[in-house]
PDB file of C-alpha atoms in Angstrom:
ATOM      1  CA  MET A   1     226.881  31.622  57.959  1.00 93.00           C
ATOM      2  CA  LEU A   2     227.109  31.725  61.741  1.00 95.00           C
ATOM      3  CA  LYS A   3     224.541  33.781  63.620  1.00 96.00           C
ATOM      4  CA  LEU A   4     225.641  37.151  64.955  1.00 96.00           C
ATOM      5  CA  ASP A   5     225.783  35.975  68.584  1.00 96.00           C
ATOM      6  CA  GLU A   6     227.936  32.997  67.533  1.00 98.00           C
ATOM      7  CA  MET A   7     230.304  35.321  65.686  1.00 98.00           C
ATOM      8  CA  ILE A   8     230.539  37.498  68.789  1.00 98.00           C
ATOM      9  CA  LYS A   9     231.537  34.468  70.901  1.00 98.00           C
ATOM     10  CA  GLU A  10     234.158  33.384  68.357  1.00 96.00           C
ATOM     11  CA  LEU A  11     235.625  36.877  68.090  1.00 97.00           C
ATOM     12  CA  GLN A  12     235.859  37.214  71.849  1.00 97.00           C
ATOM     13  CA  GLN A  13     238.174  34.185  71.835  1.00 96.00           C
ATOM     14  CA  MET A  14     240.240  35.437  68.862  1.00 94.00           C
ATOM     15  CA  LEU A  15     240.825  39.085  69.693  1.00 96.00           C
ATOM     16  CA  THR A  16     242.424  41.020  72.513  1.00 96.00           C
ATOM     17  CA  PRO A  17     239.853  42.559  74.892  1.00 97.00           C
ATOM     18  CA  ALA A  18     240.526  46.046  73.490  1.00 97.00           C
ATOM     19  CA  ARG A  19     240.145  44.862  69.881  1.00 98.00           C
ATOM     20  CA  PHE A  20     236.960  42.978  70.774  1.00 98.00           C
ATOM     21  CA  ARG A  21     235.474  46.121  72.375  1.00 98.00           C
ATOM     22  CA  HIS A  22     236.451  48.108  69.267  1.00 98.00           C
ATOM     23  CA  SER A  23     234.702  45.502  67.099  1.00 99.00           C
ATOM     24  CA  ILE A  24     231.491  45.738  69.152  1.00 99.00           C
ATOM     25  CA  ASN A  25     231.645  49.545  69.056  1.00 99.00           C
ATOM     26  CA  THR A  26     232.222  49.474  65.295  1.00 99.00           C
ATOM     27  CA  MET A  27     229.260  47.130  64.828  1.00 99.00           C
ATOM     28  CA  GLU A  28     227.007  49.445  66.845  1.00 99.00           C
ATOM     29  CA  THR A  29     228.224  52.475  64.881  1.00 99.00           C
ATOM     30  CA  CYS A  30     227.601  50.606  61.612  1.00 99.00           C
ATOM     31  CA  ILE A  31     224.023  49.910  62.700  1.00 99.00           C
ATOM     32  CA  ARG A  32     223.447  53.601  63.428  1.00 99.00           C
ATOM     33  CA  LEU A  33     224.975  54.714  60.128  1.00 99.00           C
ATOM     34  CA  ALA A  34     223.073  52.057  58.156  1.00 99.00           C
ATOM     35  CA  GLU A  35     219.808  53.278  59.676  1.00 99.00           C
ATOM     36  CA  LYS A  36     220.755  56.882  58.889  1.00 99.00           C
ATOM     37  CA  TYR A  37     221.748  56.193  55.280  1.00 98.00           C
ATOM     38  CA  GLY A  38     219.135  53.545  54.411  1.00 98.00           C
ATOM     39  CA  ALA A  39     221.558  50.630  54.092  1.00 99.00           C
ATOM     40  CA  ASP A  40     221.048  46.974  55.017  1.00 99.00           C
ATOM     41  CA  VAL A  41     221.427  47.031  58.803  1.00 99.00           C
ATOM     42  CA  ASP A  42     222.180  43.308  59.145  1.00 98.00           C
ATOM     43  CA  LYS A  43     224.972  43.380  56.569  1.00 99.00           C
ATOM     44  CA  ALA A  44     226.449  46.522  58.089  1.00 99.00           C
ATOM     45  CA  ALA A  45     226.327  44.993  61.586  1.00 99.00           C
ATOM     46  CA  ILE A  46     228.074  41.782  60.531  1.00 99.00           C
ATOM     47  CA  ALA A  47     230.729  43.600  58.506  1.00 99.00           C
ATOM     48  CA  GLY A  48     231.380  46.022  61.353  1.00 99.00           C
ATOM     49  CA  LEU A  49     231.639  43.225  63.884  1.00 99.00           C
ATOM     50  CA  ILE A  50     234.112  41.099  61.922  1.00 99.00           C
ATOM     51  CA  HIS A  51     236.090  43.838  60.140  1.00 99.00           C
ATOM     52  CA  ASP A  52     239.175  43.339  62.355  1.00 98.00           C
ATOM     53  CA  CYS A  53     238.993  39.538  62.657  1.00 98.00           C
ATOM     54  CA  ALA A  54     242.542  39.297  61.235  1.00 98.00           C
ATOM     55  CA  LYS A  55     244.020  42.278  63.106  1.00 96.00           C
ATOM     56  CA  ASP A  56     245.609  40.136  65.824  1.00 94.00           C
ATOM     57  CA  VAL A  57     247.143  37.616  63.405  1.00 95.00           C
ATOM     58  CA  ASP A  58     250.842  37.170  64.187  1.00 94.00           C
ATOM     59  CA  LYS A  59     252.878  39.467  61.928  1.00 91.00           C
ATOM     60  CA  ASP A  60     255.051  36.542  60.794  1.00 94.00           C
ATOM     61  CA  ALA A  61     251.930  34.755  59.525  1.00 97.00           C
ATOM     62  CA  VAL A  62     250.642  37.677  57.422  1.00 97.00           C
ATOM     63  CA  LEU A  63     252.670  37.158  54.236  1.00 96.00           C
ATOM     64  CA  PRO A  64     252.250  33.355  54.230  1.00 97.00           C
ATOM     65  CA  MET A  65     248.488  33.871  54.638  1.00 98.00           C
ATOM     66  CA  CYS A  66     248.493  36.291  51.709  1.00 98.00           C
ATOM     67  CA  GLU A  67     250.221  33.651  49.613  1.00 97.00           C
ATOM     68  CA  LYS A  68     247.701  31.017  50.751  1.00 97.00           C
ATOM     69  CA  TYR A  69     244.745  33.243  49.829  1.00 98.00           C
ATOM     70  CA  GLY A  70     246.239  34.615  46.605  1.00 98.00           C
ATOM     71  CA  ILE A  71     246.311  38.197  47.902  1.00 98.00           C
ATOM     72  CA  ILE A  72     248.509  40.466  45.802  1.00 96.00           C
ATOM     73  CA  VAL A  73     251.015  42.233  48.048  1.00 98.00           C
ATOM     74  CA  ASP A  74     252.738  45.391  46.833  1.00 97.00           C
ATOM     75  CA  GLU A  75     255.940  46.833  48.285  1.00 97.00           C
ATOM     76  CA  ILE A  76     254.162  49.267  50.599  1.00 97.00           C
ATOM     77  CA  MET A  77     252.041  46.451  52.030  1.00 97.00           C
ATOM     78  CA  ARG A  78     255.125  44.262  52.376  1.00 96.00           C
ATOM     79  CA  SER A  79     256.809  47.009  54.423  1.00 94.00           C
ATOM     80  CA  GLN A  80     253.619  47.613  56.471  1.00 95.00           C
ATOM     81  CA  PRO A  81     251.906  44.215  56.817  1.00 96.00           C
ATOM     82  CA  LYS A  82     249.192  45.661  59.079  1.00 94.00           C
ATOM     83  CA  LEU A  83     247.651  47.129  55.914  1.00 97.00           C
ATOM     84  CA  LEU A  84     246.789  43.565  54.849  1.00 98.00           C
ATOM     85  CA  HIS A  85     244.515  42.628  57.751  1.00 98.00           C
ATOM     86  CA  GLY A  86     241.379  43.643  55.855  1.00 98.00           C
ATOM     87  CA  ASP A  87     242.167  41.474  52.845  1.00 98.00           C
ATOM     88  CA  ILE A  88     243.147  38.547  55.069  1.00 98.00           C
ATOM     89  CA  GLY A  89     240.085  39.167  57.230  1.00 98.00           C
ATOM     90  CA  ALA A  90     237.732  38.770  54.266  1.00 99.00           C
ATOM     91  CA  HIS A  91     239.163  35.293  53.631  1.00 98.00           C
ATOM     92  CA  MET A  92     239.067  34.411  57.330  1.00 98.00           C
ATOM     93  CA  ALA A  93     235.435  35.555  57.490  1.00 98.00           C
ATOM     94  CA  LYS A  94     234.586  32.993  54.812  1.00 98.00           C
ATOM     95  CA  GLU A  95     236.501  30.209  56.543  1.00 97.00           C
ATOM     96  CA  LEU A  96     235.660  30.888  60.187  1.00 96.00           C
ATOM     97  CA  PHE A  97     232.189  32.402  60.035  1.00 98.00           C
ATOM     98  CA  GLY A  98     230.843  31.075  56.730  1.00 98.00           C
ATOM     99  CA  VAL A  99     230.302  34.581  55.359  1.00 98.00           C
ATOM    100  CA  ASP A 100     229.699  34.457  51.618  1.00 98.00           C
ATOM    101  CA  ASP A 101     227.921  37.760  51.030  1.00 99.00           C
ATOM    102  CA  PRO A 102     230.060  39.802  48.601  1.00 99.00           C
ATOM    103  CA  GLN A 103     229.075  43.145  50.164  1.00 99.00           C
ATOM    104  CA  ILE A 104     230.144  42.037  53.639  1.00 99.00           C
ATOM    105  CA  LEU A 105     233.397  40.533  52.366  1.00 99.00           C
ATOM    106  CA  ALA A 106     234.216  43.667  50.353  1.00 99.00           C
ATOM    107  CA  ALA A 107     233.544  45.856  53.396  1.00 99.00           C
ATOM    108  CA  VAL A 108     235.951  43.775  55.489  1.00 99.00           C
ATOM    109  CA  ALA A 109     238.597  43.766  52.744  1.00 99.00           C
ATOM    110  CA  ASP A 110     238.395  47.502  52.080  1.00 98.00           C
ATOM    111  CA  HIS A 111     238.024  48.965  55.565  1.00 98.00           C
ATOM    112  CA  THR A 112     241.708  49.905  55.939  1.00 97.00           C
ATOM    113  CA  LEU A 113     242.647  51.586  52.658  1.00 98.00           C
ATOM    114  CA  GLY A 114     239.198  52.064  51.194  1.00 98.00           C
ATOM    115  CA  ARG A 115     238.584  51.558  47.500  1.00 98.00           C
ATOM    116  CA  PRO A 116     237.283  53.874  44.807  1.00 98.00           C
ATOM    117  CA  GLY A 117     233.680  52.952  44.051  1.00 98.00           C
ATOM    118  CA  MET A 118     232.968  51.469  47.487  1.00 98.00           C
ATOM    119  CA  ASP A 119     229.298  50.697  48.037  1.00 99.00           C
ATOM    120  CA  VAL A 120     227.298  51.975  50.995  1.00 99.00           C
ATOM    121  CA  ILE A 121     228.124  49.001  53.278  1.00 99.00           C
ATOM    122  CA  SER A 122     231.871  49.345  52.640  1.00 99.00           C
ATOM    123  CA  SER A 123     231.657  53.109  53.143  1.00 99.00           C
ATOM    124  CA  ILE A 124     229.794  52.665  56.430  1.00 99.00           C
ATOM    125  CA  VAL A 125     232.344  50.185  57.814  1.00 99.00           C
ATOM    126  CA  PHE A 126     235.227  52.378  56.629  1.00 99.00           C
ATOM    127  CA  ILE A 127     233.781  55.361  58.527  1.00 99.00           C
ATOM    128  CA  ALA A 128     232.568  53.446  61.595  1.00 99.00           C
ATOM    129  CA  ASP A 129     236.099  52.132  62.128  1.00 99.00           C
ATOM    130  CA  TYR A 130     237.250  55.756  62.486  1.00 98.00           C
ATOM    131  CA  ILE A 131     234.405  57.152  64.574  1.00 99.00           C
ATOM    132  CA  GLU A 132     233.238  54.422  66.962  1.00 99.00           C
ATOM    133  CA  PRO A 133     232.899  55.833  70.504  1.00 98.00           C
ATOM    134  CA  GLY A 134     236.128  54.292  71.800  1.00 98.00           C
ATOM    135  CA  ARG A 135     238.256  56.124  69.251  1.00 98.00           C
ATOM    136  CA  GLU A 136     240.051  59.207  70.529  1.00 96.00           C
ATOM    137  CA  PHE A 137     242.597  60.877  68.293  1.00 95.00           C
ATOM    138  CA  GLU A 138     243.232  64.350  66.944  1.00 93.00           C
ATOM    139  CA  GLY A 139     240.539  65.150  64.387  1.00 95.00           C
ATOM    140  CA  VAL A 140     238.061  62.386  65.276  1.00 98.00           C
ATOM    141  CA  GLY A 141     235.410  64.969  66.195  1.00 98.00           C
ATOM    142  CA  GLU A 142     235.623  66.461  62.713  1.00 99.00           C
ATOM    143  CA  ILE A 143     235.166  63.007  61.141  1.00 99.00           C
ATOM    144  CA  ARG A 144     232.176  62.312  63.421  1.00 99.00           C
ATOM    145  CA  ARG A 145     230.562  65.607  62.380  1.00 98.00           C
ATOM    146  CA  ALA A 146     231.222  64.865  58.712  1.00 98.00           C
ATOM    147  CA  ALA A 147     229.554  61.440  59.083  1.00 99.00           C
ATOM    148  CA  GLU A 148     226.348  63.212  60.089  1.00 98.00           C
ATOM    149  CA  GLU A 149     226.418  65.130  56.783  1.00 97.00           C
ATOM    150  CA  SER A 150     227.401  62.460  54.256  1.00 97.00           C
ATOM    151  CA  LEU A 151     229.434  59.287  53.934  1.00 98.00           C
ATOM    152  CA  GLU A 152     231.530  60.860  51.192  1.00 98.00           C
ATOM    153  CA  LYS A 153     232.434  63.839  53.340  1.00 98.00           C
ATOM    154  CA  ALA A 154     233.375  61.540  56.221  1.00 99.00           C
ATOM    155  CA  ILE A 155     235.566  59.438  53.917  1.00 99.00           C
ATOM    156  CA  VAL A 156     237.406  62.540  52.679  1.00 99.00           C
ATOM    157  CA  VAL A 157     237.866  63.986  56.178  1.00 98.00           C
ATOM    158  CA  GLY A 158     238.917  60.582  57.549  1.00 98.00           C
ATOM    159  CA  ILE A 159     241.500  59.948  54.866  1.00 98.00           C
ATOM    160  CA  ASN A 160     242.794  63.518  55.189  1.00 98.00           C
ATOM    161  CA  SER A 161     243.387  62.747  58.873  1.00 97.00           C
ATOM    162  CA  THR A 162     245.157  59.494  58.007  1.00 97.00           C
ATOM    163  CA  ILE A 163     247.348  61.232  55.426  1.00 97.00           C
ATOM    164  CA  ARG A 164     248.422  63.844  58.001  1.00 97.00           C
ATOM    165  CA  HIS A 165     249.199  61.061  60.505  1.00 95.00           C
ATOM    166  CA  VAL A 166     251.215  59.043  57.967  1.00 96.00           C
ATOM    167  CA  LEU A 167     253.185  62.131  56.912  1.00 96.00           C
ATOM    168  CA  ARG A 168     253.934  63.055  60.548  1.00 97.00           C
ATOM    169  CA  LYS A 169     255.269  59.551  61.167  1.00 96.00           C
ATOM    170  CA  GLY A 170     257.323  59.578  57.974  1.00 96.00           C
ATOM    171  CA  GLN A 171     255.643  56.407  56.716  1.00 94.00           C
ATOM    172  CA  LEU A 172     254.783  55.349  53.192  1.00 95.00           C
ATOM    173  CA  LEU A 173     251.337  56.412  52.015  1.00 96.00           C
ATOM    174  CA  HIS A 174     249.453  53.758  50.072  1.00 97.00           C
ATOM    175  CA  PRO A 175     248.126  55.078  46.749  1.00 98.00           C
ATOM    176  CA  ARG A 176     244.786  53.321  47.239  1.00 98.00           C
ATOM    177  CA  SER A 177     244.040  55.686  50.129  1.00 98.00           C
ATOM    178  CA  VAL A 178     244.678  58.660  47.862  1.00 98.00           C
ATOM    179  CA  MET A 179     242.541  57.156  45.083  1.00 99.00           C
ATOM    180  CA  THR A 180     239.722  56.491  47.563  1.00 99.00           C
ATOM    181  CA  ARG A 181     239.925  60.067  48.853  1.00 99.00           C
ATOM    182  CA  ASN A 182     239.836  61.484  45.339  1.00 98.00           C
ATOM    183  CA  TRP A 183     236.864  59.285  44.388  1.00 98.00           C
ATOM    184  CA  ALA A 184     234.917  60.352  47.501  1.00 98.00           C
ATOM    185  CA  LEU A 185     235.833  64.014  46.972  1.00 98.00           C
ATOM    186  CA  GLN A 186     234.596  63.864  43.377  1.00 97.00           C
ATOM    187  CA  LYS A 187     231.319  62.255  44.498  1.00 96.00           C
ATOM    188  CA  LEU A 188     230.938  64.914  47.178  1.00 95.00           C
ATOM    189  CA  LYS A 189     231.489  67.719  44.654  1.00 94.00           C
ATOM    190  CA  GLU A 190     228.966  66.163  42.259  1.00 93.00           C
ATOM    191  CA  LYS A 191     226.372  65.988  45.032  1.00 90.00           C
ATOM    192  CA  GLU A 192     227.042  69.584  46.035  1.00 86.00           C
ATOM    193  CA  GLN A 193     226.578  70.683  42.422  1.00 89.00           C
ATOM    194  CA  GLY A 194     223.270  68.824  42.274  1.00 81.00           C
ATOM    195  CA  HIS A 195     224.370  66.186  39.775  1.00 63.00           C
ATOM    196  CA  GLN A 196     223.439  63.289  42.069  1.00 58.00           C
ATOM    197  CA  PRO A 197     220.886  62.796  44.828  1.00 54.00           C
TER     198      PRO A 197
END
């Protein structure tokens, strides 16, 4: 696996300046959240840095890349190929950066739609992508506050915000987002009832 500074240099060549800045901000937010929640800081940093490595892939290359990597594409993803950049990014991370850690690869793959049962690294990257300091959108303050309370609460509040945005735009809502929200909400309720630490 490449060293972090080597990955940074590679990403700077691959991404637009705005996307590169977002990636650095996400990495720094992942480090802070990993320290707060007792997660592996190095894994969180790498996953946060490279999470959008496929975001600037040409839209005409997305579906052929999915075929190449054996990524299953449903109709919603086919109509909104940007939803696939996490899955493609996990494969690119292996090829370009030599990443083979399953936690890092899962965090990259799942940062867009989430996934029920996400581990702490995936949850951190999912949230950091929403709340990094460069992000400014309606409701981001609420997600940032939730992230100080628990990862589960931040996931629920973040996905609620995404659902409102998707509904306003009249777009298709991917069921995995809903399943991830419901999973996080259930975990949050269990914690509040004292069933889990």
